[in-house]
PDB file of C-alpha atoms in Angstrom:
ATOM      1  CA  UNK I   1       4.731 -71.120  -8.806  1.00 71.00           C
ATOM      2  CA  UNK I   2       5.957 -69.640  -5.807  1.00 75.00           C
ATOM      3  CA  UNK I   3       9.316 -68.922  -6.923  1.00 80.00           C
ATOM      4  CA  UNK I   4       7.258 -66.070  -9.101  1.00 85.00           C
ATOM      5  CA  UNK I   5       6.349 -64.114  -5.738  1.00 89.00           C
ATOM      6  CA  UNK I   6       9.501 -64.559  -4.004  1.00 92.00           C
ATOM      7  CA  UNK I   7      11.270 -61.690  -5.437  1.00 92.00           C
ATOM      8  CA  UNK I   8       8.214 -59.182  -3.646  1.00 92.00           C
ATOM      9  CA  UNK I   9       8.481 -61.198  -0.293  1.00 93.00           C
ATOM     10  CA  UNK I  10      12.204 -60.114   0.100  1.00 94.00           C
ATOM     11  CA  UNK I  11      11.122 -56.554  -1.533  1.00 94.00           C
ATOM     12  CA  UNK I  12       9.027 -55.822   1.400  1.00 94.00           C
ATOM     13  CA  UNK I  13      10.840 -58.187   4.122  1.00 94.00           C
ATOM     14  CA  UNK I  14      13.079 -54.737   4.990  1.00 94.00           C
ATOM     15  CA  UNK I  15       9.634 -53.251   6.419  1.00 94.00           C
ATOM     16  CA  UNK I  16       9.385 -55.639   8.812  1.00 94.00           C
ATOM     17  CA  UNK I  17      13.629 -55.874  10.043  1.00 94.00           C
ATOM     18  CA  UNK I  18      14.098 -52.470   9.994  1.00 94.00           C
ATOM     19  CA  UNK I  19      10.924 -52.421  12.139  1.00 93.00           C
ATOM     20  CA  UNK I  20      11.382 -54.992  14.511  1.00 94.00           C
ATOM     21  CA  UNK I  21      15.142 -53.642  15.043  1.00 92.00           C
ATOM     22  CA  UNK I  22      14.518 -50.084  15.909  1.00 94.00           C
ATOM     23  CA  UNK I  23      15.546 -49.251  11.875  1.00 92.00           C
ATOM     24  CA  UNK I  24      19.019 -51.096  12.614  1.00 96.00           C
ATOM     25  CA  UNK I  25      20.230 -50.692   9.350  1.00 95.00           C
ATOM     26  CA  UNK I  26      23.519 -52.982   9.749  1.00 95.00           C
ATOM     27  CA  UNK I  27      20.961 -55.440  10.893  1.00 96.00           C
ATOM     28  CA  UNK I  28      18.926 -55.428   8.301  1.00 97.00           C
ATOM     29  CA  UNK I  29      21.687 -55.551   5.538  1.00 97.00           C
ATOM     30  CA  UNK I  30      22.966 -58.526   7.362  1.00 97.00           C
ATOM     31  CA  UNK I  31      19.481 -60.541   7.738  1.00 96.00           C
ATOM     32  CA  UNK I  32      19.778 -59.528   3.707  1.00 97.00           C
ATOM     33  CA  UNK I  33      23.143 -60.992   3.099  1.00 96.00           C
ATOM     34  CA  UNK I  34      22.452 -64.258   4.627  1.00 96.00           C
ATOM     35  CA  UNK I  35      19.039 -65.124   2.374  1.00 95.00           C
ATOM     36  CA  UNK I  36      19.383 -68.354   0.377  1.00 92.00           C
ATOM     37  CA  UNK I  37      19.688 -68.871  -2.336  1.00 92.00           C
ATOM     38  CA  UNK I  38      21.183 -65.529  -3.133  1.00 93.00           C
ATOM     39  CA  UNK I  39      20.018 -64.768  -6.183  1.00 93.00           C
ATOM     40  CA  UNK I  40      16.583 -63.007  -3.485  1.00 95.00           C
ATOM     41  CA  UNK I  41      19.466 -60.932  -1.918  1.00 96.00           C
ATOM     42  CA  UNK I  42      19.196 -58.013  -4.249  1.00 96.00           C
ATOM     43  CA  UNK I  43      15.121 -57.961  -3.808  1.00 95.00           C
ATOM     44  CA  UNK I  44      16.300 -57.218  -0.031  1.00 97.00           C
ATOM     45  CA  UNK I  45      19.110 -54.795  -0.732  1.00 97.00           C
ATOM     46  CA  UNK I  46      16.247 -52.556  -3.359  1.00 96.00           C
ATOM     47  CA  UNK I  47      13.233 -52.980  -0.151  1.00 96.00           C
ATOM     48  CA  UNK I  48      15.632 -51.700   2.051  1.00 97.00           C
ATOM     49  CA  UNK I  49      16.479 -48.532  -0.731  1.00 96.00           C
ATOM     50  CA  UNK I  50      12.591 -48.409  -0.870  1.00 95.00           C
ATOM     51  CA  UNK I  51      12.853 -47.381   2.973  1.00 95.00           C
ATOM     52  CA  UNK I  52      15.157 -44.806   2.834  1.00 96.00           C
ATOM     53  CA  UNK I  53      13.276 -42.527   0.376  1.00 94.00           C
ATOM     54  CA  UNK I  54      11.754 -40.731   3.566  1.00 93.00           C
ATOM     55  CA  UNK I  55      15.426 -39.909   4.474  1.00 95.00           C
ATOM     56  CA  UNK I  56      16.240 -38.821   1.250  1.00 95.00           C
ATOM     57  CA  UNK I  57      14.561 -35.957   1.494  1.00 94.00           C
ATOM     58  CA  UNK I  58      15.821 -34.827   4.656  1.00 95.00           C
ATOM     59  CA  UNK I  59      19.201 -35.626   4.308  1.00 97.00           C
ATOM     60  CA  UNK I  60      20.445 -36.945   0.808  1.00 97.00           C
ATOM     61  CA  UNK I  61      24.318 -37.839   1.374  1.00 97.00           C
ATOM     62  CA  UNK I  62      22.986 -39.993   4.745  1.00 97.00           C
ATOM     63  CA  UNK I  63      20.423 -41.801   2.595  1.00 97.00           C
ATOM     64  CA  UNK I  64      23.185 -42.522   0.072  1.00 98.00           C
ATOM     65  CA  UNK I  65      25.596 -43.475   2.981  1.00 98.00           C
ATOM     66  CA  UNK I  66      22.933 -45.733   3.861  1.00 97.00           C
ATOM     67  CA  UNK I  67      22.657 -48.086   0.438  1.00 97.00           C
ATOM     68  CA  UNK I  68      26.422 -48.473   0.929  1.00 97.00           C
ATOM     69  CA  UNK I  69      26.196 -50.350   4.573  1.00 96.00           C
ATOM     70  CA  UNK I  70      25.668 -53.245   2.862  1.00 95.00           C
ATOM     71  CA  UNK I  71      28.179 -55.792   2.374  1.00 96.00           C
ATOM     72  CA  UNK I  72      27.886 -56.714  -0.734  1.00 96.00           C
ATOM     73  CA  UNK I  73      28.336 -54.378  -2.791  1.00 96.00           C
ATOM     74  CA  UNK I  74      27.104 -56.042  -5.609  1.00 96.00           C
ATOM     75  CA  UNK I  75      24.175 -54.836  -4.337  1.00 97.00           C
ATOM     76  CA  UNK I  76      24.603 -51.095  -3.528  1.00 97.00           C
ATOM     77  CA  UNK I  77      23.419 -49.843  -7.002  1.00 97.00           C
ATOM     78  CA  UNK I  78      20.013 -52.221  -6.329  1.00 96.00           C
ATOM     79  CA  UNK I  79      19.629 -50.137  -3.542  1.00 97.00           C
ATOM     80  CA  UNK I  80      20.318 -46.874  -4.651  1.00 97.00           C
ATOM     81  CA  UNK I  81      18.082 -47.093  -7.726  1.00 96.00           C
ATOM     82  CA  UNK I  82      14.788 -48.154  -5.957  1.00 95.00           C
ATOM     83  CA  UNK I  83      16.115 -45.646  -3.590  1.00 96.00           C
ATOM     84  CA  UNK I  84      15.793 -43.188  -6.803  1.00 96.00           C
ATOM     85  CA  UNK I  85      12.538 -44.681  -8.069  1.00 93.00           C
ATOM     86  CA  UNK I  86      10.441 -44.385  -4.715  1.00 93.00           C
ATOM     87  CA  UNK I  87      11.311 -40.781  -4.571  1.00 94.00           C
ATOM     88  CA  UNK I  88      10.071 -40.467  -8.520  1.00 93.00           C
ATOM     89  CA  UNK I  89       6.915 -42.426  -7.806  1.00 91.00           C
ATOM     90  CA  UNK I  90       5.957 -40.041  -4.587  1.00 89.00           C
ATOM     91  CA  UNK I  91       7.036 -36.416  -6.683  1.00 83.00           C
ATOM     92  CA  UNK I  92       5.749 -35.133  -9.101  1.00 80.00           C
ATOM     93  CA  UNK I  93       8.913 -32.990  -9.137  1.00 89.00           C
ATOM     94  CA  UNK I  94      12.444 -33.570  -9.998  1.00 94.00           C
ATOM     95  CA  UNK I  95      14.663 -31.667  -7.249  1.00 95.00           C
ATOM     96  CA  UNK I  96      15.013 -34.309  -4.577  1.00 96.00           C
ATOM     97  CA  UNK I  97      15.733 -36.735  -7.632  1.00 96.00           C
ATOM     98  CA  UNK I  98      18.211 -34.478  -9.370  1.00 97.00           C
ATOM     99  CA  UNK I  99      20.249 -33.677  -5.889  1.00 97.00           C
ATOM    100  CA  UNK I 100      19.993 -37.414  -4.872  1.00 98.00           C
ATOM    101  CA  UNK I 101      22.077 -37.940  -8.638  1.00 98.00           C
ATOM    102  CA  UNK I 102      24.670 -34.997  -8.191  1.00 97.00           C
ATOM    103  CA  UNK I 103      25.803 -36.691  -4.693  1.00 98.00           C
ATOM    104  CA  UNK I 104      25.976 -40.130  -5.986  1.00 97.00           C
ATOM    105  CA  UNK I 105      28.980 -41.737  -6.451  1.00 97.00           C
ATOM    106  CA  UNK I 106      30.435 -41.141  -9.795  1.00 96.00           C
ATOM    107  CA  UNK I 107      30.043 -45.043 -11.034  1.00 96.00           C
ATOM    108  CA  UNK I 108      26.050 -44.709 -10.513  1.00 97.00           C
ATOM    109  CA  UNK I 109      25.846 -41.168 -11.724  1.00 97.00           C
ATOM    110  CA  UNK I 110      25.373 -41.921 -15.746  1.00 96.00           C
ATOM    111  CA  UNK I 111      22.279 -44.578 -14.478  1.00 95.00           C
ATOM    112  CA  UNK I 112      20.719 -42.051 -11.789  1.00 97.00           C
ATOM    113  CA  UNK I 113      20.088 -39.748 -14.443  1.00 97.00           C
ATOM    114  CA  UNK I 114      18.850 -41.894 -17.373  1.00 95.00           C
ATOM    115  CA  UNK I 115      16.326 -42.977 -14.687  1.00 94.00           C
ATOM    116  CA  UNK I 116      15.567 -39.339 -14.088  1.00 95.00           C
ATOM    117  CA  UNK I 117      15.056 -39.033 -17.789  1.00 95.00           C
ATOM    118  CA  UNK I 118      12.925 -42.158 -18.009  1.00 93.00           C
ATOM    119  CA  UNK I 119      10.394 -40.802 -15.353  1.00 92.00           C
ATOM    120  CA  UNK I 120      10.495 -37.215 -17.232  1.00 93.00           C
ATOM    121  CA  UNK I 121       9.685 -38.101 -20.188  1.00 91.00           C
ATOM    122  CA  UNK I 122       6.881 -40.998 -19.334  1.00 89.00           C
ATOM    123  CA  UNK I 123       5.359 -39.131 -16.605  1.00 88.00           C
ATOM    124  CA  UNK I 124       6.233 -35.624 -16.939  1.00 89.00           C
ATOM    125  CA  UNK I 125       6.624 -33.728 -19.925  1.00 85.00           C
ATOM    126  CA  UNK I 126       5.447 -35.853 -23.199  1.00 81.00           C
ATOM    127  CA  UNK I 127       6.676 -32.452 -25.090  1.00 90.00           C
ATOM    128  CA  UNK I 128      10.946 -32.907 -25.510  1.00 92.00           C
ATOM    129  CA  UNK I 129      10.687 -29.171 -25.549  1.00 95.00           C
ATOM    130  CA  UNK I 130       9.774 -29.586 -21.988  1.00 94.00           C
ATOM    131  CA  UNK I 131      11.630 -32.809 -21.004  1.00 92.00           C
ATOM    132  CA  UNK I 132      15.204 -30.977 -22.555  1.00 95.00           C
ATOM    133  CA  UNK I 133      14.367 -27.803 -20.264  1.00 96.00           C
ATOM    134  CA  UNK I 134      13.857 -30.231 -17.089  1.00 96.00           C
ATOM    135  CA  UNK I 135      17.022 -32.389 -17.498  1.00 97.00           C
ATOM    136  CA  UNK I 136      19.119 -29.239 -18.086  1.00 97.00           C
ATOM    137  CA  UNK I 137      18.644 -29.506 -14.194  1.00 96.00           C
ATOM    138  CA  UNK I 138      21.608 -32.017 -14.694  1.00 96.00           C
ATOM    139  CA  UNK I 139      24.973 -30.568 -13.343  1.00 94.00           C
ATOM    140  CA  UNK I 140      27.250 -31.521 -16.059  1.00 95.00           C
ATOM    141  CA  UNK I 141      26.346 -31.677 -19.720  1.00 96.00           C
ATOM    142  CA  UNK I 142      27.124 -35.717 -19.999  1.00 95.00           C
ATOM    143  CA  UNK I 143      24.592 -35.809 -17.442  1.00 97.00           C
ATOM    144  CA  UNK I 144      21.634 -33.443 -19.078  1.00 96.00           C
ATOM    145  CA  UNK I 145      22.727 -36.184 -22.370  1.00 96.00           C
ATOM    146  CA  UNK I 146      21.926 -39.251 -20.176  1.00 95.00           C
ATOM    147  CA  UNK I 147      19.191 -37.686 -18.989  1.00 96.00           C
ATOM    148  CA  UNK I 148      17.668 -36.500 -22.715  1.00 95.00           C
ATOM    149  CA  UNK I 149      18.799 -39.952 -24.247  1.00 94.00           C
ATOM    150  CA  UNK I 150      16.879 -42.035 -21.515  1.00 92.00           C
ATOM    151  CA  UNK I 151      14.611 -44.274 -23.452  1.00 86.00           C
ATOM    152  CA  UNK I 152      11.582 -44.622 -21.341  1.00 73.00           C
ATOM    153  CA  UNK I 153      10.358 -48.146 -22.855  1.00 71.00           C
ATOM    154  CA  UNK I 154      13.541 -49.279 -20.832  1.00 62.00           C
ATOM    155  CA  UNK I 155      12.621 -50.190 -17.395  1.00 55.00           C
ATOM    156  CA  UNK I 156      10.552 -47.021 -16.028  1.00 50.00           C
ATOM    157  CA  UNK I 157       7.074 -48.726 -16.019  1.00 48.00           C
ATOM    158  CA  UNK I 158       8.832 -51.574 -13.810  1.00 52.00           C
ATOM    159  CA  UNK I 159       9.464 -49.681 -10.599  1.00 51.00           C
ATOM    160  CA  UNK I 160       8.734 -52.733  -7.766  1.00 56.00           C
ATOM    161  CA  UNK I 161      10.714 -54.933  -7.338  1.00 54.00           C
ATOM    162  CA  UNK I 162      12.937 -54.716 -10.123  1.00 50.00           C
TER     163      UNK I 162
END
């Protein structure tokens, strides 16, 4: 049925606001709050995390900033995770990843890095010798835990939309 593809229409629908807008963010979150039903609004709020990857790299705290422009915030962890993912999918390293965690907000940190630890140990390292040494990257040791304890079979493999 169509209702099956409708979560990847709003997933990618961001490309085309931020585009047409001159990357108006506020826009864009509000053409995302005002999809109906809303139940599709979190598809929008993760497309538009998708899009900020690039900036993530540059400047972490702005991308960050960014998922939180929303207004619902409901939604801000949607964003901030594919946020997360899209810069795991495009690195084959963990820096930009691990520095995008430590400036998170302290209510997404414990997620950010079992993601991390998902991606590690499925794409990675397959040796936990190698996987423990890479989330000791982790600032605090009930991060590097999160990050060791991340059970890959989770959700890693499902990376768009989720």
């Amino acid at each position: 049925t169509v209702e099956n593809f409708v979560p990847q229409c709003y997933y990618y629908h961001p490309m085309y606001l931020l585009e047409r807008n001159d990357n108006n963010l506020t826009d864009a979150f509000a053409q995302c709050d005002n999809i109906s039903p809303d139940k599709f609004v979190k598809y929008c709020y993760q497309g538009i995390g998708r899009k900020l990857q690039l900036l993530a790299y540059t400047n972490t705290e702005q991308a960050i900033a960014a998922c939180y422009r929303g207004n619902q915030p409901t939604y801000h962890d949607d964003c901030l995770i594919t946020t997360l993912k899209t810069i795991l999918k495009n690195d084959a390293k963990t820096d930009v990843p691990f520095k995008f965690c430590s400036l998170s907000k302290l209510d997404f940190k414990a997620e950010c890095y079992e993601t991390v630890g998902m991606w590690i140990k499925t794409f990675l390292y397959p040796n936990q010798q190698e996987w423990e040494r890479e989330c000791a990257k982790a600032p605090d040791i009930d991060y590097v835990i999160n990050c060791i304890n991340a059970n890959p079979e989770t959700s890693v493999t499902t990376f768009e939309p989720v």
